[in-house]
Amino acid sequence: MLPFIFADTRMAPAGVRAIGSAMVDSGFPKTRIVLQQWNKAFRPSQMQLDGRIPDLFMVSSMGLHSERCMELIRDARRIDPAHRPLIIAGGPHAVYQPYDLFSANPDDPMGADVAVTGEEFVLLSLIEVLLSLRADGESMRSAFFRAKASGALDAIPGLVYPRGDHDGVPEELIDTGIQRLLGDLDELPDSVHGYRLLESPSGHATLASRAISADRVRKLSPISSVVLTFGCKFACPYCPIPAYNQRQHRMKSSGRIAEELYRLNKEYGLRYFFGADDNFFNNKSRTLDIVETLAKANFDGVDLRRKVRWHTEVTVHDTLQMKDHLQLVHDSGCRALWLGVEDMTATLVNKGQSVDKTTEAFNRLRSAGICPMPMMMHHDSQPLYSRKGNYGLLNQIKLLRKAGAVSLQVLMMTPSAGTKLYEQTFTGKQVINSAGGKPVLPSMYDGNYVVASSHRFPALKQLNMLIGYASFYNPIRLLTILLGRKTKVSHKAAGMQLVGMYGLLQTIRRTAIWAARLTFGKIERLTESPSSAIPMRSVVKEETACHSPVNVTITLPKKKRRMMSLPVAG
Ligand code: B12
Ligand code: SF4
């Protein structure tokens, strides 16, 4: 669906590639990365690598993919315990809601053996401890059980593991604490390794004898997501990112970034990169260092900027801080920037944006040949259209269009675990449990479905998003762009119209039935936020687990209360 159309199948995610790279870098080249979107029929219970069941089965998931994640874990647990791999769960869902990866249902005790609530070095520390304890010929799973019984895992912050019967419902979950973050991202393993481990797309339940060859990478995954920086100086209350990064802005050095793009291009012919940044322009001097290096970088006698194009996420505020250097940003290979505009009037959230500032930032980006790609949030108190002022959704989309937006993202504010406002969205009875008898599934927490709203007619919110998209992506606008004045980015705007119209049809197809259920069905709401069904504690018996949910009471000024009560992710 919009706005992520093609990003699912044409962009192998960085998280699993990073884990794969870390495994290869540490001497475990017999690792395979299987993407659900390419290998829907894959069954862990049938996997074999080099004729034997692997020692480790790892699964990575965002919150919205958690159902499929649990299905895979359940299937892996079908393997006879004598040969069963150690099951490790990780990724954003494990970071924010690790307790969800364990089952409290005695009829279906299908949890992971351990959840990693951190990054690659937490996993490597775990493997290191297990290998140091493992006897000759002993399985990793058996070494793990001994390690946890001896307390050897408790010194690795960033794990949640169950205590009790190995195959039954855990008695309790032990949380070893918040991960220690890697500060210098240059220490990360080379991301080139990960691509070599990808399983070829297929309809088979089993693994192929070989991973994909280097020459197929570009065709299957033409856009490459790369880690450049992490973190953001803002602290929007609906966003979990600053807290996840422990308020740090972490980055790779400019030299390392240039080298990595060059190597990915050389090895696989990759040309298009998407930075996994939260706010790439977060720090002006550091940004300038990166873009200057990329603009000058020359490998094998060829300028890097002629070979690669990169794109990432920034804020309006920081784009204006960089306004005198946007040409340099373009010359370093940047061709599009996604900007969290959220609400141009800054009524919903103020991070230094306004109509004038957004317009200025967009104009400057376009003049420099960089496509401005705004991301907006629709919320309960925003009308579809307002007669006076610019508060309405359509008013703002019109302004963005005039300011030169090349694409558009409109998502509904949706509860996001790890944010300050998460719990009270549930206790405030805004979160929908089911509509017309259809339960809200984790996969519907993607911002495209209205799953939390105190509006009298939540279906209207669903409809508003579609109308908003249709006012931006439509044949008339495509014609206007084609026949209008040619600018540095107008051909890209025309291309985005085609993608957008196709995406809109998919979005209508996927969300229309939900809108109907919201309109005609009975809406049932949740009153409590998700929590661990299994008792959870820290390694010190009396202390609460860091990753167990807490209730935070936040009092906002009356005017903002209604708008701010729905946190969003992304
Ligand atoms: C790029 C990105 C996207 C791209 C992804 C394109 C692609 N195919 O890769 C696009 C734009 C499509 C996208 C869309 C969405 N995204 Co997004 N996205 C990101 C972003 C900015 C970077 C992801 C990334 O590549 N990170 C770099 C890699 C290296 O880090 P990583 O994935 O976290 O993996 C590390 C650890 O988690 C861990 N790990 C990961 N897997 C595993 C597995 C094991 C076994 C272990 C041990 C460890 C482990 O180790 C990895 C290396 O350090 C993150 C925020 C962030 N800065 O991470 C959000 C983020 C992943 N997105 C998020 C969300 C919610 C969404 C959306 C639902 C949109 C929305 N409403 O905001 C959609 C969903 C789309 C869909 N249907 O799948 C959330 C997920 C929250 C959650 N609780 O699950 C994040 C974390 C942002 C946030 N709010 O904090 N996103
Ligand atoms: S929403 Fe964007 S600007 Fe706000 S804290 Fe998160 S990453 Fe930063």
XYZ file of C-alpha atoms and ligand atoms in Angstrom:
669
model
C 0.000 0.000 0.000
C 0.930 3.671 -0.093
C 3.330 5.051 0.914
C 5.451 1.920 1.160
C 4.595 0.417 -2.189
C 7.555 -1.550 -3.643
C 9.637 -0.882 -0.492
C 8.570 -4.313 0.787
C 9.691 -6.496 -2.093
C 12.345 -4.368 -3.826
C 14.419 -3.461 -0.782
C 15.964 -6.240 1.325
C 15.747 -4.807 4.878
C 18.941 -3.632 6.555
C 18.283 -5.275 9.942
C 18.531 -8.894 8.801
C 21.407 -8.037 6.475
C 23.218 -6.444 9.431
C 22.751 -9.589 11.524
C 23.903 -11.734 8.594
C 26.973 -9.514 8.083
C 27.807 -9.785 11.790
C 27.613 -13.591 11.588
C 29.893 -13.773 8.537
C 32.288 -11.233 10.055
C 32.531 -13.385 13.199
C 33.317 -16.541 11.270
C 29.860 -18.055 10.637
C 29.547 -17.913 6.853
C 27.015 -20.776 6.777
C 24.171 -18.363 7.415
C 21.137 -17.834 5.202
C 18.727 -14.865 5.177
C 15.178 -15.782 4.206
C 12.786 -12.903 3.536
C 9.101 -13.674 4.070
C 8.133 -11.382 1.220
C 10.218 -13.464 -1.187
C 9.712 -16.899 0.364
C 6.169 -17.049 1.648
C 6.102 -20.867 1.778
C 9.334 -21.229 3.774
C 8.982 -23.558 6.780
C 11.757 -23.531 9.392
C 10.781 -27.094 10.346
C 12.025 -28.216 6.919
C 15.187 -26.121 6.652
C 18.598 -27.657 6.110
C 21.928 -26.032 5.320
C 24.637 -28.266 3.879
C 22.524 -31.305 4.692
C 21.874 -30.563 8.358
C 19.546 -28.547 10.555
C 21.224 -25.246 11.451
C 22.365 -24.613 15.062
C 20.553 -21.284 15.285
C 17.193 -20.140 13.982
C 16.851 -16.366 14.247
C 13.782 -14.356 13.422
C 13.486 -10.603 12.966
C 10.228 -8.722 13.185
C 8.589 -5.345 13.454
C 5.478 -5.077 15.605
C 3.198 -5.301 12.613
C 4.762 -8.570 11.426
C 4.575 -10.231 14.840
C 1.895 -12.749 13.903
C 3.964 -14.213 11.085
C 6.986 -14.120 13.378
C 5.175 -16.278 15.943
C 4.029 -18.681 13.225
C 7.657 -19.193 12.211
C 8.710 -19.766 15.809
C 5.862 -22.222 16.288
C 6.939 -24.075 13.165
C 10.614 -24.154 14.236
C 9.513 -25.707 17.521
C 8.096 -28.646 15.572
C 11.676 -29.823 15.044
C 12.473 -32.728 17.342
C 14.060 -31.264 20.556
C 17.207 -33.365 20.044
C 17.950 -31.487 16.795
C 16.072 -28.260 17.369
C 18.091 -25.087 16.803
C 18.321 -22.411 19.446
C 15.512 -19.966 18.598
C 16.525 -16.308 18.894
C 14.077 -13.470 18.200
C 15.212 -9.916 17.500
C 14.399 -6.703 15.646
C 12.127 -3.768 16.550
C 9.337 -5.919 18.007
C 11.775 -7.608 20.391
C 13.240 -4.213 21.314
C 9.906 -2.685 22.296
C 7.725 -5.644 23.339
C 9.987 -8.651 23.983
C 7.416 -10.340 26.248
C 5.226 -10.799 23.179
C 7.672 -13.372 21.820
C 6.825 -15.863 24.562
C 3.568 -17.709 25.004
C 1.542 -17.948 28.201
C -0.851 -20.454 26.645
C -0.228 -23.987 28.021
C -1.945 -25.476 24.926
C 0.381 -23.604 22.602
C 3.674 -22.797 24.355
C 5.413 -21.617 21.184
C 7.841 -18.910 22.307
C 11.431 -18.121 21.368
C 14.265 -19.445 23.537
C 15.571 -15.915 23.946
C 14.727 -12.418 22.697
C 17.532 -9.990 21.881
C 16.405 -6.466 22.721
C 19.428 -4.863 21.099
C 21.713 -4.737 18.114
C 24.295 -7.072 16.567
C 26.841 -6.826 19.387
C 24.305 -8.089 21.928
C 23.748 -11.146 19.745
C 27.497 -11.653 19.332
C 28.016 -11.400 23.109
C 25.347 -14.073 23.575
C 26.965 -16.374 21.015
C 30.376 -15.773 22.582
C 29.144 -16.845 26.027
C 27.410 -19.924 24.581
C 30.489 -20.994 22.640
C 32.692 -20.554 25.694
C 30.454 -22.961 27.643
C 29.610 -25.410 24.902
C 31.102 -28.897 25.193
C 32.382 -30.786 22.124
C 29.431 -31.884 19.992
C 26.908 -30.192 22.270
C 24.093 -28.276 20.554
C 23.820 -24.487 20.920
C 20.382 -24.981 22.455
C 21.705 -27.248 25.163
C 24.618 -24.835 25.837
C 22.033 -22.062 26.123
C 20.028 -23.931 28.761
C 23.185 -24.479 30.789
C 24.219 -20.848 30.363
C 20.942 -19.473 31.602
C 20.825 -21.873 34.542
C 24.311 -20.776 35.596
C 23.456 -17.061 35.379
C 26.069 -16.554 32.620
C 23.557 -14.618 30.473
C 22.770 -12.089 33.168
C 25.889 -10.074 32.428
C 24.750 -9.368 28.839
C 22.380 -6.381 28.859
C 19.824 -6.661 26.069
C 18.327 -10.140 26.551
C 14.974 -11.451 27.740
C 14.834 -15.175 28.440
C 12.288 -17.505 30.034
C 12.830 -19.437 33.249
C 11.055 -22.725 33.890
C 10.219 -25.789 31.792
C 12.039 -25.563 28.391
C 9.015 -26.733 26.453
C 6.176 -25.412 28.571
C 4.911 -21.985 29.573
C 7.697 -20.000 31.271
C 7.383 -19.341 35.005
C 8.871 -15.893 34.511
C 10.858 -13.813 32.042
C 14.277 -12.499 33.015
C 15.236 -9.138 31.543
C 18.992 -8.485 31.583
C 18.474 -4.739 31.052
C 18.807 -2.110 28.354
C 21.479 -2.814 25.750
C 24.785 -0.951 25.831
C 24.714 0.965 22.573
C 27.509 0.915 20.057
C 28.628 4.561 19.873
C 31.015 4.480 16.922
C 29.156 2.953 13.974
C 32.463 2.431 12.133
C 32.843 -0.630 14.331
C 29.881 -2.279 12.620
C 30.662 -5.226 10.354
C 30.865 -4.521 6.621
C 27.333 -4.473 5.201
C 28.561 -6.042 1.958
C 28.512 -9.541 3.514
C 24.761 -9.612 4.172
C 23.635 -9.559 0.534
C 25.572 -12.746 -0.190
C 23.379 -14.649 2.251
C 19.972 -13.930 0.741
C 17.779 -16.900 -0.136
C 16.483 -16.711 -3.683
C 12.748 -15.935 -4.000
C 10.856 -19.210 -4.329
C 7.657 -21.031 -3.476
C 9.509 -23.789 -1.616
C 9.249 -24.680 2.037
C 12.933 -25.662 2.082
C 16.184 -23.747 1.484
C 18.024 -23.782 -1.839
C 21.486 -25.329 -1.906
C 22.998 -21.872 -2.478
C 22.179 -18.265 -1.637
C 21.597 -15.834 -4.536
C 24.543 -14.977 -6.706
C 26.032 -11.470 -6.562
C 24.794 -10.594 -10.029
C 21.114 -11.120 -9.045
C 21.200 -8.803 -6.022
C 20.634 -5.618 -7.982
C 17.700 -7.036 -9.928
C 15.935 -8.420 -6.869
C 16.689 -5.602 -4.459
C 17.603 -2.489 -6.469
C 17.249 -0.151 -3.488
C 19.756 -0.695 -0.720
C 19.070 0.570 2.793
C 22.267 1.559 4.566
C 23.061 2.688 8.083
C 24.648 6.152 7.999
C 23.513 7.761 11.257
C 21.114 6.957 14.098
C 19.266 9.278 16.461
C 17.519 12.628 16.501
C 17.821 15.692 18.728
C 14.070 16.319 18.841
C 11.881 14.582 21.396
C 8.423 14.277 19.856
C 6.303 12.527 22.501
C 4.807 10.078 19.981
C 8.212 8.891 18.754
C 10.332 6.116 20.326
C 13.521 6.935 18.397
C 15.380 9.376 20.724
C 14.873 7.074 23.726
C 15.915 3.984 21.758
C 19.158 5.768 20.898
C 19.619 6.775 24.535
C 19.595 10.428 23.367
C 22.738 9.858 21.335
C 23.397 10.802 17.740
C 25.457 7.927 16.412
C 27.145 7.871 13.039
C 29.594 6.275 10.682
C 32.563 8.378 9.610
C 32.338 10.040 6.207
C 35.200 7.887 4.885
C 33.482 4.682 5.953
C 30.211 5.769 4.308
C 31.948 6.544 0.999
C 33.832 3.248 1.119
C 30.644 1.282 1.894
C 28.628 2.807 -0.957
C 31.541 2.175 -3.298
C 31.866 -1.454 -2.221
C 28.130 -2.146 -2.480
C 28.175 -0.628 -5.951
C 31.258 -2.563 -7.014
C 30.185 -5.952 -5.639
C 26.532 -5.891 -6.647
C 26.090 -2.943 -9.029
C 23.770 -1.248 -6.501
C 23.125 2.395 -7.415
C 20.225 3.515 -5.247
C 20.629 3.835 -1.495
C 18.227 4.741 1.291
C 19.799 5.926 4.549
C 18.252 4.329 7.649
C 18.589 7.743 9.302
C 16.155 9.216 11.757
C 17.224 12.779 10.959
C 20.251 12.860 8.666
C 20.740 16.651 8.983
C 20.620 16.370 12.796
C 24.113 17.832 13.247
C 25.231 20.397 10.683
C 29.009 20.037 10.908
C 28.855 16.238 10.859
C 26.483 16.339 7.888
C 28.774 18.703 6.007
C 31.689 16.385 6.614
C 29.748 13.448 5.122
C 28.439 15.279 2.055
C 31.801 16.948 1.312
C 33.495 13.556 1.438
C 30.867 11.917 -0.778
C 31.039 14.781 -3.289
C 34.830 14.422 -3.587
C 35.166 10.640 -3.244
C 36.885 8.981 -6.167
C 37.481 5.244 -6.460
C 39.320 3.552 -9.319
C 39.503 6.917 -11.094
C 35.691 7.405 -11.122
C 33.811 9.924 -8.973
C 31.489 8.107 -6.542
C 28.725 10.678 -7.094
C 28.479 9.594 -10.725
C 27.762 6.025 -9.686
C 25.455 6.272 -6.698
C 22.266 8.092 -5.757
C 21.158 8.274 -2.162
C 18.034 9.353 -0.297
C 17.125 9.648 3.363
C 14.994 11.296 6.076
C 15.455 14.792 7.550
C 13.387 17.492 9.272
C 12.234 20.837 7.868
C 14.049 22.676 10.652
C 17.399 21.096 9.864
C 16.938 21.448 6.103
C 16.792 25.196 6.638
C 19.926 25.029 8.780
C 21.560 23.430 5.745
C 19.982 25.787 3.192
C 23.273 27.217 1.923
C 24.716 23.768 1.357
C 21.898 21.968 -0.436
C 23.710 22.135 -3.773
C 26.617 20.342 -2.142
C 24.171 17.757 -0.749
C 22.904 17.242 -4.309
C 26.438 17.017 -5.667
C 27.197 14.287 -3.167
C 24.553 12.122 -4.891
C 21.406 12.961 -2.883
C 18.264 13.110 -5.036
C 15.320 12.947 -2.596
C 14.687 13.702 1.070
C 11.695 12.534 3.123
C 10.624 15.234 5.578
C 8.442 14.676 8.636
C 6.143 17.640 8.078
C 3.400 15.938 10.184
C 1.288 19.093 10.409
C 2.495 22.260 8.665
C 0.773 24.563 11.124
C 2.745 23.022 14.030
C -0.491 22.728 16.009
C -0.147 18.986 16.422
C 3.573 18.984 17.085
C 6.073 21.788 16.913
C 9.501 20.857 15.700
C 10.303 24.147 14.095
C 8.064 23.817 11.015
C 5.558 26.342 9.686
C 3.903 26.943 6.339
C 6.546 29.507 5.364
C 9.464 27.444 6.556
C 8.179 24.300 4.839
C 7.637 26.223 1.606
C 11.100 27.737 1.779
C 12.726 24.382 2.529
C 10.874 22.708 -0.368
C 11.746 25.479 -2.828
C 15.393 25.347 -1.900
C 15.494 21.575 -2.192
C 13.873 21.666 -5.628
C 16.242 24.380 -6.872
C 19.123 22.195 -5.785
C 17.645 19.245 -7.721
C 16.549 17.325 -4.633
C 12.966 16.001 -4.479
C 11.082 17.024 -1.307
C 8.984 14.052 -0.098
C 6.696 15.176 2.770
C 5.303 12.801 5.391
C 2.076 13.940 7.086
C 0.065 12.662 10.020
C -3.694 12.797 10.059
C -5.345 12.862 13.475
C -8.700 13.161 15.181
C -8.831 16.922 15.454
C -7.718 17.637 11.891
C -10.700 18.237 9.580
C -10.613 17.189 5.956
C -10.900 20.813 4.935
C -10.984 24.094 6.849
C -12.531 27.246 5.409
C -10.242 29.530 7.374
C -6.563 28.913 7.977
C -4.501 25.930 6.885
C -5.410 23.333 9.449
C -7.427 21.006 7.196
C -5.799 17.998 5.545
C -6.679 19.128 2.016
C -5.524 22.683 2.780
C -2.131 21.370 3.792
C -1.839 19.002 0.858
C -2.575 21.920 -1.453
C 0.169 23.951 0.206
C 2.600 21.051 -0.094
C 1.705 20.639 -3.769
C 2.301 24.327 -4.390
C 5.556 24.176 -2.465
C 6.726 21.484 -4.888
C 6.218 18.186 -3.041
C 7.159 15.325 -5.343
C 5.457 12.542 -3.360
C 3.112 12.411 -0.395
C 2.650 10.270 2.691
C -0.497 10.568 4.808
C -0.722 8.200 7.743
C -3.126 8.109 10.646
C -1.654 8.599 14.091
C -1.277 5.115 15.548
C -0.123 3.894 18.974
C 3.552 3.031 18.967
C 5.190 0.957 21.702
C 8.101 2.660 23.390
C 6.570 6.135 23.311
C 5.588 8.200 26.324
C 1.994 8.393 25.201
C 1.462 4.733 24.345
C -0.285 3.465 27.476
C -2.701 6.335 27.876
C -3.971 5.891 24.344
C -5.285 2.524 25.529
C -6.496 3.591 28.943
C -8.183 6.578 27.263
C -10.242 4.015 25.271
C -9.087 5.277 21.912
C -7.677 2.001 20.647
C -10.071 -0.154 18.664
C -10.141 -3.864 19.486
C -12.538 -4.897 16.737
C -15.006 -3.429 14.265
C -17.936 -5.353 12.835
C -16.590 -8.493 14.496
C -13.170 -8.229 12.804
C -10.340 -7.961 15.319
C -7.573 -5.422 14.728
C -4.491 -7.432 13.790
C -0.906 -6.331 14.532
C -0.407 -5.930 10.763
C -2.988 -3.131 10.813
C -0.764 -0.927 12.988
C 0.942 0.555 9.936
C -0.732 3.963 9.881
C -2.880 3.054 6.884
C -5.725 1.681 8.991
C -7.592 3.765 11.543
C -7.069 1.621 14.644
C -7.170 4.337 17.286
C -9.518 7.273 17.284
C -11.956 9.041 19.555
C -13.703 10.606 16.580
C -17.469 10.034 16.461
C -17.080 8.490 13.009
C -13.642 6.883 12.720
C -14.525 5.763 9.183
C -14.359 9.406 8.134
C -10.680 9.477 9.121
C -10.125 6.416 6.941
C -11.883 8.120 4.077
C -10.015 11.404 4.613
C -6.685 9.707 4.000
C -7.901 8.302 0.690
C -9.333 11.670 -0.369
C -6.036 13.299 0.637
C -4.059 10.875 -1.516
C -6.489 11.238 -4.414
C -6.103 15.018 -4.303
C -2.372 14.562 -4.743
C -2.090 11.530 -7.003
C -4.473 11.829 -9.954
C -4.419 11.963 -13.777
C -5.095 15.729 -13.873
C -2.052 16.453 -11.773
C 0.021 14.091 -13.863
C -1.012 16.004 -17.002
C -0.328 19.351 -15.330
C 3.168 18.187 -14.459
C 3.792 16.792 -17.949
C 2.547 19.922 -19.701
C 3.864 22.441 -17.182
C 7.227 24.198 -16.851
C 10.106 21.746 -16.804
C 12.208 21.837 -13.648
C 15.118 19.763 -12.361
C 12.729 17.347 -10.664
C 9.515 17.473 -12.765
C 10.156 14.149 -14.544
C 10.497 12.497 -11.136
C 7.251 14.109 -9.970
C 5.537 12.622 -13.041
C 6.995 9.181 -12.263
C 5.826 9.442 -8.652
C 2.308 10.243 -9.889
C 2.201 6.910 -11.716
C 3.517 5.025 -8.690
C 1.128 6.971 -6.424
C -1.972 6.250 -8.526
C -1.165 2.544 -8.626
C -0.454 2.601 -4.873
C -3.702 4.417 -4.189
C -5.703 1.697 -5.936
C -3.987 -0.897 -3.748
C -4.645 1.204 -0.649
C -8.335 1.541 -1.498
C -8.566 -2.194 -2.182
C -6.954 -3.030 1.169
C -8.624 -0.470 3.435
C -12.158 -0.092 1.980
C -13.595 -3.103 3.823
C -12.158 -1.846 7.092
C -13.770 1.555 6.434
C -17.097 -0.235 5.876
C -16.714 -2.159 9.134
C -15.969 1.091 10.966
C -19.081 2.622 9.420
C -21.623 -0.154 9.866
C -20.126 -2.510 12.430
C -20.033 -2.349 16.190
C -16.745 -0.847 17.389
C -15.209 -2.404 20.483
C -12.337 -0.703 22.248
C -9.452 -1.775 24.425
C -9.117 -0.349 27.898
C -5.629 -1.564 28.780
C -2.324 -1.465 26.953
C -0.606 -4.713 25.949
C 1.445 -6.185 28.754
C 3.326 -9.334 29.572
C 1.073 -12.279 30.407
C 4.113 -13.869 32.062
C 5.681 -12.244 35.154
C 8.803 -10.324 34.181
C 11.691 -9.232 36.374
C 15.238 -7.965 36.170
C 18.252 -10.168 36.933
C 18.078 -8.790 40.461
C 15.010 -10.511 41.926
C 13.256 -7.554 43.513
C 13.752 -5.169 40.577
C 11.241 -4.517 37.797
C 12.211 -5.500 34.261
C 13.376 -2.589 32.072
C 11.328 -3.878 29.144
C 8.054 -4.435 30.955
C 5.434 -1.789 30.167
C 4.993 1.106 32.589
C 2.159 3.551 32.988
C 3.146 7.179 32.583
C 0.697 9.936 33.323
C 1.211 12.999 31.205
C -0.858 16.097 31.695
C -1.102 18.280 28.629
C -2.698 21.710 28.263
C -6.418 21.223 27.543
C -6.148 22.460 23.950
C -3.491 19.930 23.015
C -4.947 17.014 24.938
C -7.147 15.611 22.214
C -4.555 15.945 19.478
C -1.555 14.649 21.344
C -3.042 11.540 22.784
C -2.282 9.327 19.816
C 1.346 8.425 19.299
C 2.637 7.261 15.908
C 5.631 5.312 14.709
C 8.017 5.891 11.879
C 13.970 2.435 6.725
C 12.720 2.247 7.570
C 11.555 1.910 6.906
C 11.508 1.612 5.423
C 11.893 0.127 5.279
C 12.266 -0.302 3.877
C 12.999 -1.617 3.866
N 12.510 -2.518 3.056
O 13.981 -1.798 4.556
C 10.019 1.935 5.104
C 9.893 3.404 4.733
C 9.344 1.106 4.021
C 9.391 1.734 6.478
C 8.060 1.512 6.656
C 7.477 1.321 7.891
N 8.047 1.433 9.092
Co 9.904 1.717 9.294
N 11.692 2.246 9.722
C 12.741 2.417 8.971
C 13.910 2.880 9.863
C 14.039 4.398 9.718
C 15.232 2.216 9.576
C 15.165 0.702 9.519
C 16.526 0.183 9.279
O 16.860 -0.175 8.164
N 17.360 0.235 10.331
C 18.729 -0.207 10.268
C 18.835 -1.644 10.761
C 20.288 -2.069 10.736
O 18.362 -1.642 12.098
P 17.161 -2.589 12.609
O 16.272 -2.960 11.509
O 16.576 -2.013 13.822
O 17.964 -3.912 13.030
C 18.865 -3.911 14.121
C 18.236 -4.383 15.440
O 16.840 -4.212 15.490
C 18.657 -5.804 15.544
N 17.901 -6.838 14.859
C 17.076 -6.776 13.798
N 16.641 -7.985 13.477
C 17.189 -8.856 14.324
C 17.075 -10.235 14.436
C 17.786 -10.892 15.432
C 17.673 -12.370 15.553
C 18.596 -10.159 16.336
C 19.334 -10.865 17.379
C 18.701 -8.783 16.235
C 17.996 -8.138 15.225
O 19.944 -5.795 14.978
C 19.920 -4.949 13.819
C 21.282 -4.376 13.611
O 21.616 -3.439 14.600
C 13.418 2.454 11.296
C 13.921 3.353 12.427
C 15.368 3.051 12.717
N 16.167 4.072 12.766
O 15.773 1.892 12.845
C 11.902 2.468 11.134
C 11.077 1.433 11.873
C 11.675 0.065 11.704
N 9.747 1.477 11.156
C 8.770 1.354 11.929
C 7.427 1.365 11.470
C 6.349 1.326 12.530
C 7.132 1.411 10.099
C 5.754 1.478 9.456
C 4.670 0.684 10.134
C 5.338 2.901 9.165
C 4.880 3.756 10.194
N 3.601 3.820 10.473
O 5.693 4.416 10.758
C 6.034 0.982 8.021
C 5.762 -0.513 7.843
C 5.990 -0.980 6.437
C 5.679 -2.422 6.276
N 4.462 -2.728 5.874
O 6.501 -3.277 6.536
C 9.152 1.219 13.375
C 8.947 -0.201 13.924
C 8.398 -0.129 15.342
C 8.068 -1.475 15.883
N 7.784 -1.495 17.156
O 8.025 -2.477 15.217
C 10.641 1.742 13.360
C 11.581 1.088 14.384
C 10.575 3.264 13.595
C 10.118 3.590 14.993
N 8.944 4.043 15.143
O 10.787 3.473 15.962
N 10.326 1.817 7.464
S 9.385 12.135 14.997
Fe 11.188 12.631 13.757
S 11.792 14.669 14.514
Fe 10.442 13.795 16.112
S 11.863 12.771 17.541
Fe 11.183 11.222 16.059
S 12.799 11.198 14.478
Fe 12.993 13.131 15.635
